[in-house]
Amino acid sequence: MSHTPVDRADPQTPHQDLHSEQGALRGEHPGRARNPVIKVADLAWLEFEKPDLDRAEVFARDFGFATAARTESELWLRGTFAGSPCMVIRRGHASRFIGPAFRAAERSDLDRLARATGSAVRDIGVPGGGQSVALLDPSGFPVQVVHCAEQLPALPEQQPLLLNFGTDHRRANVTQRPPREPSRIQRLGHVVLETRVFTRTLDWYLDTLGMIVSDFLFLDGQRERGPTMAFIRCDQGSLAVDHHTLAMHLGPGTGYVHSAYQVTDLDSIAAGGEYLAERGYERSWGIGRHIQGSQLFDYWRDPDRFMLEHFADGDLFSCDVEPGWAPMSGSGLAQWGPPVTRDFLGTNPSPAKLREVMTALRGDNELDPARLLGLMKAMSS
């Protein structure tokens, strides 16, 4: 294991047992496949349907996206970094998440994936052109693997503030006045999904797309039954990449939980949050710093109730870092920040939530009464 050993003489913290330095026990899930079909390079974009593209674009600009392309039926959103767009919203009768698109490392990976899965390589209407292979994961999510013909050029950046630290004085005779403006999105970072068939879906992403696990979470007293959440990254060898590009957890539902978008720094998160609050948008949870991934975070709801996250300063792991194992808990979601909200956890009681739970308990999946009670206990701890 490549983690730095923990010095037990160091001061202990309330979250000491929640960090990822504790690895797997003998026989537990390895967190990676021996011979995956391909290895995707990154998350390319997310696809949604919404009935009101005008309202979607207003929120997108307030949240910090730039518009890459707009037609009567499609809205493509992007960040400041060069590359592909990071979200497409298509006009539909209802608001819903369609699925993720992952970026192939090479064009030839699409051919290899198509042969292995019995799929076809097809042209797609992304700005600049491109091709994709369309798949379906075990949870039923449509998943695309794409290769774009052209990259969008970079846009002007929101510059990080110059900070003074102790005796390291980098700013003199100059005041610090960050403008009250949208946090300028740099790129798409990750998406979080809920599934009733956690293990099958996890193995599919590892076997088919070559992703690897950074951290597993398990339920207290149920570790022998395996993990119930995984933070999963792309495998780019010695190149350190985001701690997680995809995260999944076991639950009664099957669907989108939230997506995260990188911004410049903490001041960008905070000033952008004030801008959103002034315009009447709903904060779900924040500002704080996570444990798994270490990101500074702030979560918001868009007008269609989808949750989106501004983040900065996340962990970067190379392929050498083995999966960590930690217990799942509500208090273990952050190192500091306000208490986690019921809205963020998705535990607000409702008739729809009750129907979802009852349907899951009657179905052929990995959720049973013991798992459900364990999840409820974890989220309240």
PDB file of C-alpha atoms in Angstrom, residues 164-313:
ATOM      1  CA  ASN A 164      -0.674  35.956   2.985  1.00  0.00           C
ATOM      2  CA  PHE A 165       0.409  33.042   5.215  1.00  0.00           C
ATOM      3  CA  GLY A 166       2.127  33.699   8.548  1.00  0.00           C
ATOM      4  CA  THR A 167       5.520  35.116   7.675  1.00  0.00           C
ATOM      5  CA  ASP A 168       5.041  34.397   3.957  1.00  0.00           C
ATOM      6  CA  HIS A 169       3.745  37.786   2.821  1.00  0.00           C
ATOM      7  CA  ARG A 170       2.817  37.721  -0.865  1.00  0.00           C
ATOM      8  CA  ARG A 171       0.459  40.684  -0.868  1.00  0.00           C
ATOM      9  CA  ALA A 172       1.423  44.122   0.452  1.00  0.00           C
ATOM     10  CA  ASN A 173      -0.240  47.516   0.022  1.00  0.00           C
ATOM     11  CA  VAL A 174      -3.086  45.813  -1.828  1.00  0.00           C
ATOM     12  CA  THR A 175      -6.541  45.043  -0.432  1.00  0.00           C
ATOM     13  CA  GLN A 176      -8.426  41.797  -0.939  1.00  0.00           C
ATOM     14  CA  ARG A 177     -11.857  42.383  -2.510  1.00  0.00           C
ATOM     15  CA  PRO A 178     -13.144  39.372  -4.454  1.00  0.00           C
ATOM     16  CA  PRO A 179     -16.066  40.420  -6.639  1.00  0.00           C
ATOM     17  CA  ARG A 180     -19.589  39.149  -5.944  1.00  0.00           C
ATOM     18  CA  GLU A 181     -20.061  37.172  -9.159  1.00  0.00           C
ATOM     19  CA  PRO A 182     -20.767  33.600 -10.288  1.00  0.00           C
ATOM     20  CA  SER A 183     -18.106  31.015  -9.452  1.00  0.00           C
ATOM     21  CA  ARG A 184     -16.541  30.414 -12.853  1.00  0.00           C
ATOM     22  CA  ILE A 185     -16.765  26.667 -13.553  1.00  0.00           C
ATOM     23  CA  GLN A 186     -13.490  25.200 -14.777  1.00  0.00           C
ATOM     24  CA  ARG A 187     -14.580  21.621 -15.510  1.00  0.00           C
ATOM     25  CA  LEU A 188     -16.830  18.725 -14.571  1.00  0.00           C
ATOM     26  CA  GLY A 189     -15.322  16.749 -11.694  1.00  0.00           C
ATOM     27  CA  HIS A 190     -17.601  13.841 -10.755  1.00  0.00           C
ATOM     28  CA  VAL A 191     -21.098  12.412 -10.599  1.00  0.00           C
ATOM     29  CA  VAL A 192     -22.685  10.459  -7.737  1.00  0.00           C
ATOM     30  CA  LEU A 193     -25.316   7.771  -8.406  1.00  0.00           C
ATOM     31  CA  GLU A 194     -27.591   5.673  -6.201  1.00  0.00           C
ATOM     32  CA  THR A 195     -28.268   2.037  -7.091  1.00  0.00           C
ATOM     33  CA  ARG A 196     -30.040  -1.018  -5.691  1.00  0.00           C
ATOM     34  CA  VAL A 197     -27.495  -3.361  -7.325  1.00  0.00           C
ATOM     35  CA  PHE A 198     -24.306  -1.831  -5.997  1.00  0.00           C
ATOM     36  CA  THR A 199     -21.824  -4.699  -6.381  1.00  0.00           C
ATOM     37  CA  ARG A 200     -22.911  -5.657  -9.895  1.00  0.00           C
ATOM     38  CA  THR A 201     -22.797  -2.045 -11.045  1.00  0.00           C
ATOM     39  CA  LEU A 202     -19.437  -1.392  -9.389  1.00  0.00           C
ATOM     40  CA  ASP A 203     -17.883  -4.454 -11.061  1.00  0.00           C
ATOM     41  CA  TRP A 204     -19.254  -3.379 -14.434  1.00  0.00           C
ATOM     42  CA  TYR A 205     -17.488  -0.009 -14.274  1.00  0.00           C
ATOM     43  CA  LEU A 206     -14.240  -1.667 -13.205  1.00  0.00           C
ATOM     44  CA  ASP A 207     -14.395  -4.503 -15.757  1.00  0.00           C
ATOM     45  CA  THR A 208     -15.758  -2.534 -18.717  1.00  0.00           C
ATOM     46  CA  LEU A 209     -14.340   0.980 -18.300  1.00  0.00           C
ATOM     47  CA  GLY A 210     -11.179   0.152 -16.334  1.00  0.00           C
ATOM     48  CA  MET A 211     -11.931   2.441 -13.398  1.00  0.00           C
ATOM     49  CA  ILE A 212     -10.376   1.823  -9.969  1.00  0.00           C
ATOM     50  CA  VAL A 213     -11.601   2.414  -6.423  1.00  0.00           C
ATOM     51  CA  SER A 214     -10.048   5.079  -4.193  1.00  0.00           C
ATOM     52  CA  ASP A 215     -12.191   4.469  -1.090  1.00  0.00           C
ATOM     53  CA  PHE A 216     -14.831   2.004   0.055  1.00  0.00           C
ATOM     54  CA  LEU A 217     -17.373   2.722   2.786  1.00  0.00           C
ATOM     55  CA  PHE A 218     -19.117  -0.050   4.713  1.00  0.00           C
ATOM     56  CA  LEU A 219     -21.955  -0.224   7.241  1.00  0.00           C
ATOM     57  CA  ASP A 220     -21.146  -0.556  10.921  1.00  0.00           C
ATOM     58  CA  GLY A 221     -21.342  -4.212  11.923  1.00  0.00           C
ATOM     59  CA  GLN A 222     -21.792  -5.342   8.297  1.00  0.00           C
ATOM     60  CA  ARG A 223     -18.288  -5.095   6.855  1.00  0.00           C
ATOM     61  CA  GLU A 224     -18.289  -8.838   6.113  1.00  0.00           C
ATOM     62  CA  ARG A 225     -21.169  -8.220   3.676  1.00  0.00           C
ATOM     63  CA  GLY A 226     -19.017  -5.907   1.610  1.00  0.00           C
ATOM     64  CA  PRO A 227     -19.008  -2.157   0.918  1.00  0.00           C
ATOM     65  CA  THR A 228     -22.083  -0.023   0.321  1.00  0.00           C
ATOM     66  CA  MET A 229     -20.330   2.964  -1.269  1.00  0.00           C
ATOM     67  CA  ALA A 230     -17.342   3.403  -3.562  1.00  0.00           C
ATOM     68  CA  PHE A 231     -15.409   6.464  -4.698  1.00  0.00           C
ATOM     69  CA  ILE A 232     -14.033   5.529  -8.110  1.00  0.00           C
ATOM     70  CA  ARG A 233     -11.365   7.202 -10.257  1.00  0.00           C
ATOM     71  CA  CYS A 234      -9.955   6.777 -13.727  1.00  0.00           C
ATOM     72  CA  ASP A 235      -6.720   4.830 -14.130  1.00  0.00           C
ATOM     73  CA  GLN A 236      -4.133   6.921 -15.960  1.00  0.00           C
ATOM     74  CA  GLY A 237      -1.135   5.073 -14.578  1.00  0.00           C
ATOM     75  CA  SER A 238       1.423   7.312 -12.881  1.00  0.00           C
ATOM     76  CA  LEU A 239      -0.582  10.456 -13.695  1.00  0.00           C
ATOM     77  CA  ALA A 240      -2.428  11.567 -10.549  1.00  0.00           C
ATOM     78  CA  VAL A 241      -6.124  12.172 -11.235  1.00  0.00           C
ATOM     79  CA  ASP A 242      -9.229  13.132  -9.251  1.00  0.00           C
ATOM     80  CA  HIS A 243      -9.855  10.994  -6.158  1.00  0.00           C
ATOM     81  CA  HIS A 244     -13.229  10.154  -7.689  1.00  0.00           C
ATOM     82  CA  THR A 245     -14.802  10.694 -11.075  1.00  0.00           C
ATOM     83  CA  LEU A 246     -17.762   8.479 -10.203  1.00  0.00           C
ATOM     84  CA  ALA A 247     -19.180   7.640  -6.786  1.00  0.00           C
ATOM     85  CA  MET A 248     -21.943   5.122  -6.151  1.00  0.00           C
ATOM     86  CA  HIS A 249     -23.836   4.036  -3.073  1.00  0.00           C
ATOM     87  CA  LEU A 250     -26.394   1.379  -2.255  1.00  0.00           C
ATOM     88  CA  GLY A 251     -29.877   2.730  -1.626  1.00  0.00           C
ATOM     89  CA  PRO A 252     -33.589   2.217  -2.269  1.00  0.00           C
ATOM     90  CA  GLY A 253     -33.513   4.427  -5.349  1.00  0.00           C
ATOM     91  CA  THR A 254     -31.849   4.254  -8.734  1.00  0.00           C
ATOM     92  CA  GLY A 255     -30.735   7.595 -10.036  1.00  0.00           C
ATOM     93  CA  TYR A 256     -28.756  10.788  -9.929  1.00  0.00           C
ATOM     94  CA  VAL A 257     -27.596  12.126  -6.546  1.00  0.00           C
ATOM     95  CA  HIS A 258     -25.396  15.085  -7.478  1.00  0.00           C
ATOM     96  CA  SER A 259     -22.654  16.273  -9.815  1.00  0.00           C
ATOM     97  CA  ALA A 260     -19.601  18.388  -8.960  1.00  0.00           C
ATOM     98  CA  TYR A 261     -17.831  21.180 -10.837  1.00  0.00           C
ATOM     99  CA  GLN A 262     -14.381  22.535 -10.071  1.00  0.00           C
ATOM    100  CA  VAL A 263     -13.837  26.244  -9.397  1.00  0.00           C
ATOM    101  CA  THR A 264     -10.681  28.221  -8.584  1.00  0.00           C
ATOM    102  CA  ASP A 265     -10.527  28.392  -4.798  1.00  0.00           C
ATOM    103  CA  LEU A 266     -12.415  28.863  -1.536  1.00  0.00           C
ATOM    104  CA  ASP A 267     -13.164  32.524  -2.236  1.00  0.00           C
ATOM    105  CA  SER A 268     -14.664  31.559  -5.577  1.00  0.00           C
ATOM    106  CA  ILE A 269     -16.909  29.045  -3.796  1.00  0.00           C
ATOM    107  CA  ALA A 270     -17.940  31.542  -1.114  1.00  0.00           C
ATOM    108  CA  ALA A 271     -18.474  34.602  -3.315  1.00  0.00           C
ATOM    109  CA  GLY A 272     -20.301  32.501  -5.891  1.00  0.00           C
ATOM    110  CA  GLY A 273     -22.482  31.104  -3.118  1.00  0.00           C
ATOM    111  CA  GLU A 274     -23.417  34.601  -1.979  1.00  0.00           C
ATOM    112  CA  TYR A 275     -24.303  35.430  -5.588  1.00  0.00           C
ATOM    113  CA  LEU A 276     -26.592  32.374  -5.794  1.00  0.00           C
ATOM    114  CA  ALA A 277     -28.224  33.113  -2.422  1.00  0.00           C
ATOM    115  CA  GLU A 278     -28.989  36.682  -3.448  1.00  0.00           C
ATOM    116  CA  ARG A 279     -30.869  35.315  -6.452  1.00  0.00           C
ATOM    117  CA  GLY A 280     -33.043  33.040  -4.346  1.00  0.00           C
ATOM    118  CA  TYR A 281     -31.446  29.657  -5.058  1.00  0.00           C
ATOM    119  CA  GLU A 282     -31.464  26.986  -2.348  1.00  0.00           C
ATOM    120  CA  ARG A 283     -28.270  25.834  -0.692  1.00  0.00           C
ATOM    121  CA  SER A 284     -28.435  22.120   0.143  1.00  0.00           C
ATOM    122  CA  TRP A 285     -25.285  21.934   2.302  1.00  0.00           C
ATOM    123  CA  GLY A 286     -22.046  23.823   2.779  1.00  0.00           C
ATOM    124  CA  ILE A 287     -19.506  25.304   2.925  1.00  0.00           C
ATOM    125  CA  GLY A 288     -17.194  22.569   4.270  1.00  0.00           C
ATOM    126  CA  ARG A 289     -14.351  20.171   3.516  1.00  0.00           C
ATOM    127  CA  HIS A 290     -14.955  16.505   2.745  1.00  0.00           C
ATOM    128  CA  ILE A 291     -13.020  13.542   4.128  1.00  0.00           C
ATOM    129  CA  GLN A 292     -12.951  11.121   1.174  1.00  0.00           C
ATOM    130  CA  GLY A 293     -11.521  13.330  -1.585  1.00  0.00           C
ATOM    131  CA  SER A 294     -10.760  16.283   0.759  1.00  0.00           C
ATOM    132  CA  GLN A 295     -12.619  18.757  -1.466  1.00  0.00           C
ATOM    133  CA  LEU A 296     -13.860  22.107  -0.278  1.00  0.00           C
ATOM    134  CA  PHE A 297     -17.570  21.926  -1.135  1.00  0.00           C
ATOM    135  CA  ASP A 298     -20.826  23.844  -1.427  1.00  0.00           C
ATOM    136  CA  TYR A 299     -24.049  22.174  -2.660  1.00  0.00           C
ATOM    137  CA  TRP A 300     -26.995  23.876  -4.369  1.00  0.00           C
ATOM    138  CA  ARG A 301     -30.361  22.930  -5.867  1.00  0.00           C
ATOM    139  CA  ASP A 302     -31.257  24.110  -9.355  1.00  0.00           C
ATOM    140  CA  PRO A 303     -34.866  25.106 -10.203  1.00  0.00           C
ATOM    141  CA  ASP A 304     -35.605  21.473 -11.183  1.00  0.00           C
ATOM    142  CA  ARG A 305     -34.312  20.195  -7.798  1.00  0.00           C
ATOM    143  CA  PHE A 306     -31.115  18.648  -9.176  1.00  0.00           C
ATOM    144  CA  MET A 307     -28.178  18.986  -6.779  1.00  0.00           C
ATOM    145  CA  LEU A 308     -24.914  20.504  -8.040  1.00  0.00           C
ATOM    146  CA  GLU A 309     -21.654  21.095  -6.190  1.00  0.00           C
ATOM    147  CA  HIS A 310     -18.952  23.724  -6.434  1.00  0.00           C
ATOM    148  CA  PHE A 311     -15.635  22.236  -5.310  1.00  0.00           C
ATOM    149  CA  ALA A 312     -11.946  23.132  -5.096  1.00  0.00           C
ATOM    150  CA  ASP A 313      -8.701  21.590  -3.801  1.00  0.00           C
TER     151      ASP A 313
END
